[in-house]
CSV table of C-alpha atoms in Angstrom, one decimal:
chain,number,residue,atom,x,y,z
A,1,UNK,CA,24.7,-18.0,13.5
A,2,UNK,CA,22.1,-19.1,16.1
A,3,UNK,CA,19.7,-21.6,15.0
A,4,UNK,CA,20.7,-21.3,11.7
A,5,UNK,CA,21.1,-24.5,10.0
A,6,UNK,CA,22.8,-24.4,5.6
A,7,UNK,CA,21.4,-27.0,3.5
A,8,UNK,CA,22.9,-27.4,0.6
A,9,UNK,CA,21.6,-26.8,-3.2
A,10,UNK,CA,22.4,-29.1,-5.8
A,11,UNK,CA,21.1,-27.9,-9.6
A,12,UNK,CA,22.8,-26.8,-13.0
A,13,UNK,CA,21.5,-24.5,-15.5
A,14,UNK,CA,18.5,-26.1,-18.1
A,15,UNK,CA,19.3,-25.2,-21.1
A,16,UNK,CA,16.0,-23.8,-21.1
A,17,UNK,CA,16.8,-21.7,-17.8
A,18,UNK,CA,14.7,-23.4,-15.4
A,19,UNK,CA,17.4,-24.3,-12.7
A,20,UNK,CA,15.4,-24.9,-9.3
A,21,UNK,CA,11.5,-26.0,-8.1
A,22,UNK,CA,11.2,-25.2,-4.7
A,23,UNK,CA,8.1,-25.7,-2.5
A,24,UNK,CA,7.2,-26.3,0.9
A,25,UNK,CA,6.2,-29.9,2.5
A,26,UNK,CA,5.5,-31.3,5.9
A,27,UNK,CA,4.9,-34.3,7.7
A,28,UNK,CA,2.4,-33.8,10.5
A,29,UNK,CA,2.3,-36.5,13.5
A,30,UNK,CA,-0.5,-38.6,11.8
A,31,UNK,CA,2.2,-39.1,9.1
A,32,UNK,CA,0.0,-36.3,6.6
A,33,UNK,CA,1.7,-34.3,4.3
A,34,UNK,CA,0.7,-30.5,4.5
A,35,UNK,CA,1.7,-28.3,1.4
A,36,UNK,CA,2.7,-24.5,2.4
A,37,UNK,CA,2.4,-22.6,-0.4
A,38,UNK,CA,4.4,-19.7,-0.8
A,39,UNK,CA,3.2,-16.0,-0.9
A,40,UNK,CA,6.2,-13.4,-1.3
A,41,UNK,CA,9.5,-13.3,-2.8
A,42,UNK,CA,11.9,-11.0,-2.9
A,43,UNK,CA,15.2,-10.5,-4.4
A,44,UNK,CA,18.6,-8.5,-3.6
A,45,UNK,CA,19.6,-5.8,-5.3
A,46,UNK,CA,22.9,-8.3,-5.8
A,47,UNK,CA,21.2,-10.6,-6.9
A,48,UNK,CA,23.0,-13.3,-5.1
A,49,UNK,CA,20.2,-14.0,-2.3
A,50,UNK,CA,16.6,-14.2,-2.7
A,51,UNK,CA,13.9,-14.4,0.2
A,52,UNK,CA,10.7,-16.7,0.2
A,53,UNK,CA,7.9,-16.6,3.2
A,54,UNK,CA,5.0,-18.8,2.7
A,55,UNK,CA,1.5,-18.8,4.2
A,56,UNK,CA,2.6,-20.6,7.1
A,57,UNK,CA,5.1,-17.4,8.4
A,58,UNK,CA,7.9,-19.5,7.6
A,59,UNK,CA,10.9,-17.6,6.1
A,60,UNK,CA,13.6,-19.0,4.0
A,61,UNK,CA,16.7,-17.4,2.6
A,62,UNK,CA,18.4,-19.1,-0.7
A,63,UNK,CA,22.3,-18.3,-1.4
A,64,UNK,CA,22.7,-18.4,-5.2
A,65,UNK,CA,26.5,-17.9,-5.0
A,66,UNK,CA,26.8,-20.3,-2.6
A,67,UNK,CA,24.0,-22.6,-3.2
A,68,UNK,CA,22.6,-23.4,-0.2
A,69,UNK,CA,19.9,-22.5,1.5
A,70,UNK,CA,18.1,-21.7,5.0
A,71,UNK,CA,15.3,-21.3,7.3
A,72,UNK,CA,15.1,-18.3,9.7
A,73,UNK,CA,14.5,-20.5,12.8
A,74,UNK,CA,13.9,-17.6,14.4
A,75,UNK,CA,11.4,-15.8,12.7
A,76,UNK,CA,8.6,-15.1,14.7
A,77,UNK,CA,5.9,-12.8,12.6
A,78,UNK,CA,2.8,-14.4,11.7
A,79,UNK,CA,-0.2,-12.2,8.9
A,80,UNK,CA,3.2,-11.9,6.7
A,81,UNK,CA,2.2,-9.1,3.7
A,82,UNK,CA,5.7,-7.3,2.4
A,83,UNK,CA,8.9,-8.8,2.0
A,84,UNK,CA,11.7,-5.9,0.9
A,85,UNK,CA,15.8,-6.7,1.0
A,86,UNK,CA,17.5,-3.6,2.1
A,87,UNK,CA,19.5,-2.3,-0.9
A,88,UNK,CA,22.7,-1.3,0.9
A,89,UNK,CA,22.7,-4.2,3.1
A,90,UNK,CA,22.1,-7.8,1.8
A,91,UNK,CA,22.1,-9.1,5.0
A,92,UNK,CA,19.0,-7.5,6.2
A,93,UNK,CA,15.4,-7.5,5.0
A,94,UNK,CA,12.4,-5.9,5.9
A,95,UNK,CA,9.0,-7.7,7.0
A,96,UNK,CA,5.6,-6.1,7.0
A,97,UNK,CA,2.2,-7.8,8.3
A,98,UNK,CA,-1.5,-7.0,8.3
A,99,UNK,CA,-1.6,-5.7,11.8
A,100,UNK,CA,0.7,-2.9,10.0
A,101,UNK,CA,3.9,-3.8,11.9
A,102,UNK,CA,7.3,-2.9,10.0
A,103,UNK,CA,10.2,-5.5,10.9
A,104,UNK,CA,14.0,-5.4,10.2
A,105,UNK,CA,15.4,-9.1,10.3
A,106,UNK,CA,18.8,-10.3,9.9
A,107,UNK,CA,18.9,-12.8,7.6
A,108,UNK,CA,22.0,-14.9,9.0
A,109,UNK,CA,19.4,-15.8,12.3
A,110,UNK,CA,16.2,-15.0,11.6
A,111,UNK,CA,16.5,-12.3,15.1
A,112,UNK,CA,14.4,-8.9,15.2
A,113,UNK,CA,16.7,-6.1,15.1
A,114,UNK,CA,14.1,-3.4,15.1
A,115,UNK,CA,10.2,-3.0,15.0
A,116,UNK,CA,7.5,-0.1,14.9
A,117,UNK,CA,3.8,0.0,14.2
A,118,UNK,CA,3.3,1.9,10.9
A,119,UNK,CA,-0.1,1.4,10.3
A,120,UNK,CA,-3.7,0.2,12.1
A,121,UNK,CA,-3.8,-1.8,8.3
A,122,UNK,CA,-1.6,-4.1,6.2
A,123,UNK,CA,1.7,-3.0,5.1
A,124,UNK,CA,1.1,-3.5,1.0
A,125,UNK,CA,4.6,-2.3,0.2
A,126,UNK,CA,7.6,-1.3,0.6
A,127,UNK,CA,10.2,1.2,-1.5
A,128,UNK,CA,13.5,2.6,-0.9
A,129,UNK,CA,13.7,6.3,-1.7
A,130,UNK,CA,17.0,6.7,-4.4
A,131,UNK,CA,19.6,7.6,-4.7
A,132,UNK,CA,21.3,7.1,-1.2
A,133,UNK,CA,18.3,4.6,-0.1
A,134,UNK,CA,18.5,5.3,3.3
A,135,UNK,CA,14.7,6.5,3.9
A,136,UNK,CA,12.2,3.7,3.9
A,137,UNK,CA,8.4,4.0,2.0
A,138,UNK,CA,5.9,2.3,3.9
A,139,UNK,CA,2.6,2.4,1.8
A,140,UNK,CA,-0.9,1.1,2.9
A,141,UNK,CA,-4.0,1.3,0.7
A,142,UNK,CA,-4.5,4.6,2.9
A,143,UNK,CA,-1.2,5.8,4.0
A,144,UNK,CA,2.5,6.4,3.1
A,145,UNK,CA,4.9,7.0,5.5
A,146,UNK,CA,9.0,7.7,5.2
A,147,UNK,CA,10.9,6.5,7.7
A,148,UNK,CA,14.7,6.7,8.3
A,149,UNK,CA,16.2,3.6,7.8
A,150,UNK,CA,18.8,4.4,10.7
A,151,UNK,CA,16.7,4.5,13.5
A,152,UNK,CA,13.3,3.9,12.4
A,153,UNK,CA,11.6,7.6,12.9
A,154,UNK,CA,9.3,9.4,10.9
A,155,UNK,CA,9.8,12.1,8.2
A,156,UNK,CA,7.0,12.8,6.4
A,157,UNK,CA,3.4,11.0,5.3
A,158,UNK,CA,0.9,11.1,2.5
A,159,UNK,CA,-2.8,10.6,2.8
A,160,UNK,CA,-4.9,10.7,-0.5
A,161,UNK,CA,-7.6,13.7,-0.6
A,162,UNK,CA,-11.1,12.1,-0.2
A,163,UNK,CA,-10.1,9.3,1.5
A,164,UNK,CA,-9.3,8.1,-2.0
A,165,UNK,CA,-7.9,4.6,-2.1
A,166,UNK,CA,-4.0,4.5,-2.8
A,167,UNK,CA,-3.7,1.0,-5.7
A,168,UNK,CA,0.1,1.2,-6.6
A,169,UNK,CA,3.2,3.3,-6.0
A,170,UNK,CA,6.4,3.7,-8.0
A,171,UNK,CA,9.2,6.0,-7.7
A,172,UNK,CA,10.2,7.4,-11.4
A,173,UNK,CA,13.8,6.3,-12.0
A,174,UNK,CA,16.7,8.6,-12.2
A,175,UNK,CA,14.0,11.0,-10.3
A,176,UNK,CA,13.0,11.6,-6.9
A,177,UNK,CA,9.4,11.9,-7.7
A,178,UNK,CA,7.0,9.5,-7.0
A,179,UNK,CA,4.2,7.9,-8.7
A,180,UNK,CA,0.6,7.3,-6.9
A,181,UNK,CA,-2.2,5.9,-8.3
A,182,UNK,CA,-5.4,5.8,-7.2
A,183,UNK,CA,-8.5,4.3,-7.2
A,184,UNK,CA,-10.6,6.4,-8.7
A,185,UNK,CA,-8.1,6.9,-12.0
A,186,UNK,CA,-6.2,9.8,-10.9
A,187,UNK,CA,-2.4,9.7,-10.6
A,188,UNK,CA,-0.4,11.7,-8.4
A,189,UNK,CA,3.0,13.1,-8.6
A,190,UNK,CA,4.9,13.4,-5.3
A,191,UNK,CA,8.0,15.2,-4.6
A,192,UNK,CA,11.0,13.5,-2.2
A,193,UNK,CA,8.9,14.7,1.2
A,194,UNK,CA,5.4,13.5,-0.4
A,195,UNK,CA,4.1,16.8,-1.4
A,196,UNK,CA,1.7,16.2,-3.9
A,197,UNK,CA,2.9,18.3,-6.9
A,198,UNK,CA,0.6,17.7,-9.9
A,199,UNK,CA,-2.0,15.1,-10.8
A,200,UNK,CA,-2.5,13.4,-13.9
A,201,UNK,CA,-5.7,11.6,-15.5
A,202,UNK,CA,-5.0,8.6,-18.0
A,203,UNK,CA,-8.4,8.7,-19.1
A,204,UNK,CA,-8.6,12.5,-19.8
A,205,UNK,CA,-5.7,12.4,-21.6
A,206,UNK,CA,-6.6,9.1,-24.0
A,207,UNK,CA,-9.7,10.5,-24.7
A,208,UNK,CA,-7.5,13.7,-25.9
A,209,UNK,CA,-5.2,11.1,-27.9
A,210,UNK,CA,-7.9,9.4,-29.4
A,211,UNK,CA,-9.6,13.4,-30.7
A,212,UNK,CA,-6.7,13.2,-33.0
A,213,UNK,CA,-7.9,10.9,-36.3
A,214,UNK,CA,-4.1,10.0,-37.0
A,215,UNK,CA,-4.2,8.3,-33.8
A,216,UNK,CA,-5.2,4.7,-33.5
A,217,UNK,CA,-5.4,1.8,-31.1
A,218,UNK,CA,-3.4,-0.8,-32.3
A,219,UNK,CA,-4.6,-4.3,-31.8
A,220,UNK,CA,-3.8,-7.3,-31.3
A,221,UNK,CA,-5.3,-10.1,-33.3
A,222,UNK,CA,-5.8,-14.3,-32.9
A,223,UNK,CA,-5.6,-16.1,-36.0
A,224,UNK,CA,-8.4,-17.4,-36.7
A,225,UNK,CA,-8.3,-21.0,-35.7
A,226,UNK,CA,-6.7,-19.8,-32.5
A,227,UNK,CA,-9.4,-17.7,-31.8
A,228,UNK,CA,-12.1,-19.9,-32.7
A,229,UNK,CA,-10.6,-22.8,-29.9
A,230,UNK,CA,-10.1,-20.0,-27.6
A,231,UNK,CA,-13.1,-18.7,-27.4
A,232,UNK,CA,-15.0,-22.0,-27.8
A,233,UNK,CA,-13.5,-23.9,-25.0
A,234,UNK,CA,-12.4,-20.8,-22.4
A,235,UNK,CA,-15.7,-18.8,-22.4
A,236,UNK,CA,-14.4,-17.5,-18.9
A,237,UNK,CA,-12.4,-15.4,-20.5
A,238,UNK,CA,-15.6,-13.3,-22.2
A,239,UNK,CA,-17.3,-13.8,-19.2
A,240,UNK,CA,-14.7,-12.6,-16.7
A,241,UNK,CA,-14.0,-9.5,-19.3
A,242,UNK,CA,-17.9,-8.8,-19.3
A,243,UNK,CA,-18.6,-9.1,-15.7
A,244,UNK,CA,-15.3,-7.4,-14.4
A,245,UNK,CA,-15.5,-4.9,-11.5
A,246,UNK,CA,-14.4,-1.6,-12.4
A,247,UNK,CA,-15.4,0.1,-9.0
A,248,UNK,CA,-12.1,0.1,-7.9
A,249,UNK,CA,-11.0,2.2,-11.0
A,250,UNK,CA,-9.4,1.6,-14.8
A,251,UNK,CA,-6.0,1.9,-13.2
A,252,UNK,CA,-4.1,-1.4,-12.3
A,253,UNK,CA,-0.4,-1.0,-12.4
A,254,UNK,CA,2.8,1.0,-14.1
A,255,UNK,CA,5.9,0.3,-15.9
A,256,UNK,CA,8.6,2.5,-16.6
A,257,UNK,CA,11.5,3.2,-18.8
A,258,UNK,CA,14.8,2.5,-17.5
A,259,UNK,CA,15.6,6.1,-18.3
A,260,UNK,CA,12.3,7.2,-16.4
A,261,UNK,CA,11.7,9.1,-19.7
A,262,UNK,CA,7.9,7.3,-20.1
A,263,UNK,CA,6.0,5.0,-18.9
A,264,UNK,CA,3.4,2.4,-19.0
A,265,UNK,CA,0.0,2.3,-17.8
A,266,UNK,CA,-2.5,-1.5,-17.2
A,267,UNK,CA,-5.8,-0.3,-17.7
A,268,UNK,CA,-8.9,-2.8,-16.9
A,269,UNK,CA,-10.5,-2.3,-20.5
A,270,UNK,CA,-7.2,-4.9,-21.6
A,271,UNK,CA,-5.6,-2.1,-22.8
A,272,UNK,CA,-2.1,-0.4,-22.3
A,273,UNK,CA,-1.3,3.2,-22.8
A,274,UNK,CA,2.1,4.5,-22.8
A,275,UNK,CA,2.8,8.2,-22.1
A,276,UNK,CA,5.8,10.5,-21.5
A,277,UNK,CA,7.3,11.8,-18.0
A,278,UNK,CA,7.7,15.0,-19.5
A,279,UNK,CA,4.7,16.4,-21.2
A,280,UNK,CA,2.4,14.0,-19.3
A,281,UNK,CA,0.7,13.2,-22.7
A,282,UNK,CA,-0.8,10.1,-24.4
A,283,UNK,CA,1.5,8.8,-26.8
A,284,UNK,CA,0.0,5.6,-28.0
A,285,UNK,CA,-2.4,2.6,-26.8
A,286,UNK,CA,-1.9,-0.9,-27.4
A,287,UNK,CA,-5.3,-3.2,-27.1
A,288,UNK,CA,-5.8,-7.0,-26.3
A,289,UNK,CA,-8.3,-9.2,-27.2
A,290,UNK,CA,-9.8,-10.6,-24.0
A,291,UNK,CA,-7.2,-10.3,-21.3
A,292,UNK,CA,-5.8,-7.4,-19.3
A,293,UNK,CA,-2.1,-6.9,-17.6
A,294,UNK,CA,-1.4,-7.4,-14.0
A,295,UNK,CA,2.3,-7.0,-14.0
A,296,UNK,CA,5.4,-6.2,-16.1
A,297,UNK,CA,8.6,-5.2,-17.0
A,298,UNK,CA,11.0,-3.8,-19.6
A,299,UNK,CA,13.2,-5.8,-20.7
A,300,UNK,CA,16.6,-4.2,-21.8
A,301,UNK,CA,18.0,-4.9,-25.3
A,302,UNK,CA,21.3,-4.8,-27.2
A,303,UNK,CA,19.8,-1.4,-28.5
A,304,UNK,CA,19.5,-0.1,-25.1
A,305,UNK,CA,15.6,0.7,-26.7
A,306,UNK,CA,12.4,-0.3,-24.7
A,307,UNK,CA,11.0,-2.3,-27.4
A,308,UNK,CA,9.8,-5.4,-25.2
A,309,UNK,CA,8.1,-6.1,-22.1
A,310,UNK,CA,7.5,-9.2,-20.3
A,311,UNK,CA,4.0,-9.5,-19.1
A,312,UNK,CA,1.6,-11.4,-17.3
A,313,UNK,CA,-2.2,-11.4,-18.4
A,314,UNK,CA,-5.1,-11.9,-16.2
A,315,UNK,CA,-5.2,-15.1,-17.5
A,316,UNK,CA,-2.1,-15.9,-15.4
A,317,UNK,CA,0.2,-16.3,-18.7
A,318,UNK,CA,3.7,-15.1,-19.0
A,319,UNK,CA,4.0,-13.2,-22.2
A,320,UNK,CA,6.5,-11.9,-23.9
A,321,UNK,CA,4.9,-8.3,-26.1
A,322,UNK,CA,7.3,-7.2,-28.7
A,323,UNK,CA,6.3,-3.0,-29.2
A,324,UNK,CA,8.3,-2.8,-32.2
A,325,UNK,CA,6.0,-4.9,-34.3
A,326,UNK,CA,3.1,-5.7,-32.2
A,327,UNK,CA,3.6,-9.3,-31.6
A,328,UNK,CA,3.7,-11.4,-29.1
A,329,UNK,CA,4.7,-14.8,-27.6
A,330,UNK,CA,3.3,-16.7,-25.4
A,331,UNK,CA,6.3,-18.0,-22.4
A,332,UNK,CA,3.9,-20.6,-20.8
A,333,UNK,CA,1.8,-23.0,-21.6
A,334,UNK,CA,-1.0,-23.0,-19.1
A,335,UNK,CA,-3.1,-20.4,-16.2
A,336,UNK,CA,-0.4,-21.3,-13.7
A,337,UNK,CA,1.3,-18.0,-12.4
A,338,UNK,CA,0.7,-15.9,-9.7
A,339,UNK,CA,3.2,-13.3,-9.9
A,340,UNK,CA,7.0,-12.9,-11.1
A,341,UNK,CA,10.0,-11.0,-10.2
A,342,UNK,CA,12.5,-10.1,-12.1
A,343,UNK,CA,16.0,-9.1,-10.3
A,344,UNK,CA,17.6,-5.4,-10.3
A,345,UNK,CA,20.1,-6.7,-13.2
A,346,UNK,CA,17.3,-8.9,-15.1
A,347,UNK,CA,19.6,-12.1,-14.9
A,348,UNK,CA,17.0,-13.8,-12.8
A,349,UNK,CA,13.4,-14.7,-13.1
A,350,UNK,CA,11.2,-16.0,-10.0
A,351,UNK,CA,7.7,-16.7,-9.8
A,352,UNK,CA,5.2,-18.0,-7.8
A,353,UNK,CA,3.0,-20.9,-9.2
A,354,UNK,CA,-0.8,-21.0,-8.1
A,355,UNK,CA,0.0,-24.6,-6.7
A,356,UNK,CA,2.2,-22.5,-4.4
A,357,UNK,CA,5.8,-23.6,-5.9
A,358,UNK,CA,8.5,-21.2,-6.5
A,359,UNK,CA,10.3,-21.2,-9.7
A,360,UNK,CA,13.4,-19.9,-10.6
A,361,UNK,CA,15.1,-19.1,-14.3
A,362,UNK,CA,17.8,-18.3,-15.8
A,363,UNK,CA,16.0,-15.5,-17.5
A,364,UNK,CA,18.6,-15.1,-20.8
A,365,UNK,CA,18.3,-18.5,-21.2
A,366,UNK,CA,14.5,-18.4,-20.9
A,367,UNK,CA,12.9,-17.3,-23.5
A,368,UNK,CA,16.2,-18.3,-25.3
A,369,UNK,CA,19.1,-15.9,-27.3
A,370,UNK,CA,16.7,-16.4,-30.5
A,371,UNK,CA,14.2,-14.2,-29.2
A,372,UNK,CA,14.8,-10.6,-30.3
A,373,UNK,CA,12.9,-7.6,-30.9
A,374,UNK,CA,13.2,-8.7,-34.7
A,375,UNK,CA,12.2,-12.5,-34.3
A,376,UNK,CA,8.0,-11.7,-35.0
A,377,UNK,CA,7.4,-11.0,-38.1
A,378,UNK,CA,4.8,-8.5,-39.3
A,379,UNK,CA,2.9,-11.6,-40.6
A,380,UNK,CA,2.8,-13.4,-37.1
A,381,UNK,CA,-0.2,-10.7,-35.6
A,382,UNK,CA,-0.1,-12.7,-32.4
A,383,UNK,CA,1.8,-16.2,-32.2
A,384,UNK,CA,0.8,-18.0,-28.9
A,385,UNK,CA,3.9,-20.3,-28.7
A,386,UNK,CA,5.0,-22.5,-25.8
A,387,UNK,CA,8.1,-22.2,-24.1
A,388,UNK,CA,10.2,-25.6,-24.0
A,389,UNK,CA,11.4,-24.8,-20.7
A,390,UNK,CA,7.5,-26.1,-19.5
A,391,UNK,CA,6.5,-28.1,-22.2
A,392,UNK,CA,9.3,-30.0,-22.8
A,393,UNK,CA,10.1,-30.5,-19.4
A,394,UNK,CA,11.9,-34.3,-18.3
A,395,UNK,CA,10.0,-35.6,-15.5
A,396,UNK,CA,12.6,-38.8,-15.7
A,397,UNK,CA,15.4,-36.1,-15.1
A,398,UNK,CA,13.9,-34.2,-11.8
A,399,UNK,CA,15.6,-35.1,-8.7
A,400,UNK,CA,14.2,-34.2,-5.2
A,401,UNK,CA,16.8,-33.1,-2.4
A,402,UNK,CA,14.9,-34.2,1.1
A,403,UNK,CA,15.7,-31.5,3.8
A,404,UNK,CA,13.6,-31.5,7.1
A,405,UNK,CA,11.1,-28.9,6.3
A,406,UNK,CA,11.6,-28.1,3.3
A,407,UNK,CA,12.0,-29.7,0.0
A,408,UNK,CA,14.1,-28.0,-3.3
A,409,UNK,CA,12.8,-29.7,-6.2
A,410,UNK,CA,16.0,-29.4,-8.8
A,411,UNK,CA,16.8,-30.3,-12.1
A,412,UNK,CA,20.1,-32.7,-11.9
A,413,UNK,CA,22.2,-35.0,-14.4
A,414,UNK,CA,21.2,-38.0,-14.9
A,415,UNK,CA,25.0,-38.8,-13.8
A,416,UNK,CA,24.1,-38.3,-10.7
A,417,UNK,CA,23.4,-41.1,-8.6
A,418,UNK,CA,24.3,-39.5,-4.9
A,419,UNK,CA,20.8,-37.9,-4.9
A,420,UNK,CA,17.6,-40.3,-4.3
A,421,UNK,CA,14.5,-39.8,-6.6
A,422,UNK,CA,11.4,-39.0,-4.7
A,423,UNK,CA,8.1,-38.1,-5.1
A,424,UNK,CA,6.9,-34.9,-4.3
């Protein structure tokens, strides 16, 4: 494997999940330090790799099963924006950048295999078309494109009416229909060649919900004192709710069902509406107190029901929303995160820390086997609990493993003494 050069990983499952801190260090000539912090992550649909790139363009490849890790000496992109791992072949991932270039890389040497210019703009995103995911989604804010994954040519493209800007895309599971929104709160539904078949509007069709006087919104409440210190100390919070810039629409992401039977829609106004695949209707709308959602997903349950999601606010906390009751729990402890991922078989949880670290769980063991759909009680309106994996963290226990470049930050046993402590 030309210039390819396996480090070893040394860590063991927290019982708390947290199981390896990675980030990015250097030494410059003048003997300076200079932090890289990391931008995109991606995980395979085995879940035994995962790929990092930070803002530097360097690209690193971490074998779970194996645990070790590399850099892709090779890798030679630089404006790095989409990070995708082939599904059918683990080996190979695919790189976009803001000059709206689309890359296949092996990840064994960090070489080129193939490369076309998509776009005149950033590649946002990429998706694989199911079931056979052998056609590639390219999507811009203006533009997607299919491309065969084979040799890299074009089969069809989508540009939004009115020049209207494209926000998000998803492909509705178990279907072959894809789901646009757009900045100015309209969704479209696309069939396999990105033929627009039907449009829907959220906001028509809450304000239909909402005509019905059996329907509520159901809300989520602070206790008192909680929301006495919160809004007390963190008056950003009102004021980033007050002054928030809705020109770019309501609309701000989708969840779905693993089913593909409904979904979930992050509106701007901190609420979240959930609505059915099949009638296109509003079903029900779920309201916070001062924060909105940027991302989630469902988390599966020994019902098989979609009766949790994982979350993260705009205040950059990772929260866990039981539907059931209408509870929460709060999974961290502080404004730290800056996105997550969660792999295909939800086994594994990586995010990426606003001081640019890279952390990776053990997602069962997370939020711990205690937490079910039944733990909150009706009586606990909204309980904003710590998770032990961050609070109760052992800075005595944290070993650093020194490799060139890069630097894995692990947690290790205090048994062992092959491993030299150092500071980060």
């Amino acid at each position: 494997m030309l210039g390819i050069v396996k480090k070893s990983l040394k860590f063991r499952n927290d019982k708390n999940g947290l199981f390896l801190k990675i980030h990015h260090t250097i030494e410059t000539d003048n003997s300076e330090k200079v932090k890289f912090s990391f931008t995109l992550i991606d995980v395979s649909r085995c879940s035994k790799f995962f790929a990092a790139i930070d803002e530097g363009d360097n690209a690193f490849v971490f074998h779970l099963s194996e645990k070790c890790f590399w850099q892709l000496a090779n890798f030679n992109i630089h404006d790095c924006s989409a990070l995708k791992f082939i599904p059918l072949q683990d080996s190979n991932i695919l790189v976009g950048n803001k000059s709206g270039f689309m890359y296949e890389i092996d990840i064994n040497s960090g070489t080129t295999l193939r490369c076309i210019k998509v776009f005149s703009i950033p590649i946002n995103q990429f998706l694989f078309q199911r079931p056979d995911m052998k056609t590639i989604m390219a999507l811009s804010s203006q533009q997607i494109k299919i491309y065969d994954l084979e040799n890299f040519v074009k089969k069809s493209d989508f540009i939004p009416k009115d020049e209207a800007e494209i926000k998000f895309v998803e492909q509705i599971p178990h279907d072959n229909r894809l789901f646009v929104i757009l900045h100015h709160n309209i969704i479209c539904i696309l069939n396999s060649s990105l033929k627009h078949i039907r449009h829907f509007e959220p906001l028509k069709a809450r304000k239909h919900y909402l005509k019905n006087p059996r329907n509520k919104i159901e809300k989520l409440n602070y206790s008192d004192d909680e929301a006495k210190s919160d809004h007390e100390t963190d008056m950003d919070k009102i004021i980033n709710s007050i002054t928030r810039d809705y020109s770019n629409g309501y609309l701000h992401s989708v969840c779905f069902t693993q089913n593909g039977s409904s979904f979930c829609l992050s509106l701007m106004d901190n609420s979240l509406m959930f609505c059915s695949t099949s009638m296109w209707e509003c079903r029900r709308i779920i309201k916070f107190p001062d924060f909105f959602i940027k991302r989630f997903d469902y988390i599966p349950s020994h019902e098989n029901n979609p009766n949790m999601l994982l979350t993260l606010t705009s205040n950059d906390e990772l929260m866990l929303l039981n539907l059931k009751t209408v509870n929460s729990k709060m999974l961290s402890n502080s404004n730290s995160i800056k996105k997550f991922l969660l792999s295909t078989n939800r086994k594994l949880l990586i995010s990426i820390q606003h001081t640019g670290e890279i952390l990776v769980y053990n997602f069962e063991r997370f939020f711990g086997a205690s937490v079910e759909f039944d733990i909150f009680s009706k009586e606990e309106i909204f309980t904003r609990t710590n998770s032990r994996a961050i609070k109760h963290e052992d800075k005595s226990n944290e070993r650093n493993v020194g490799l060139d470049e890069i630097q894995i930050k692990v947690i290790e046993s205090r048994a062992n003494k092959d491993i030299e402590s150092e500071n980060l």
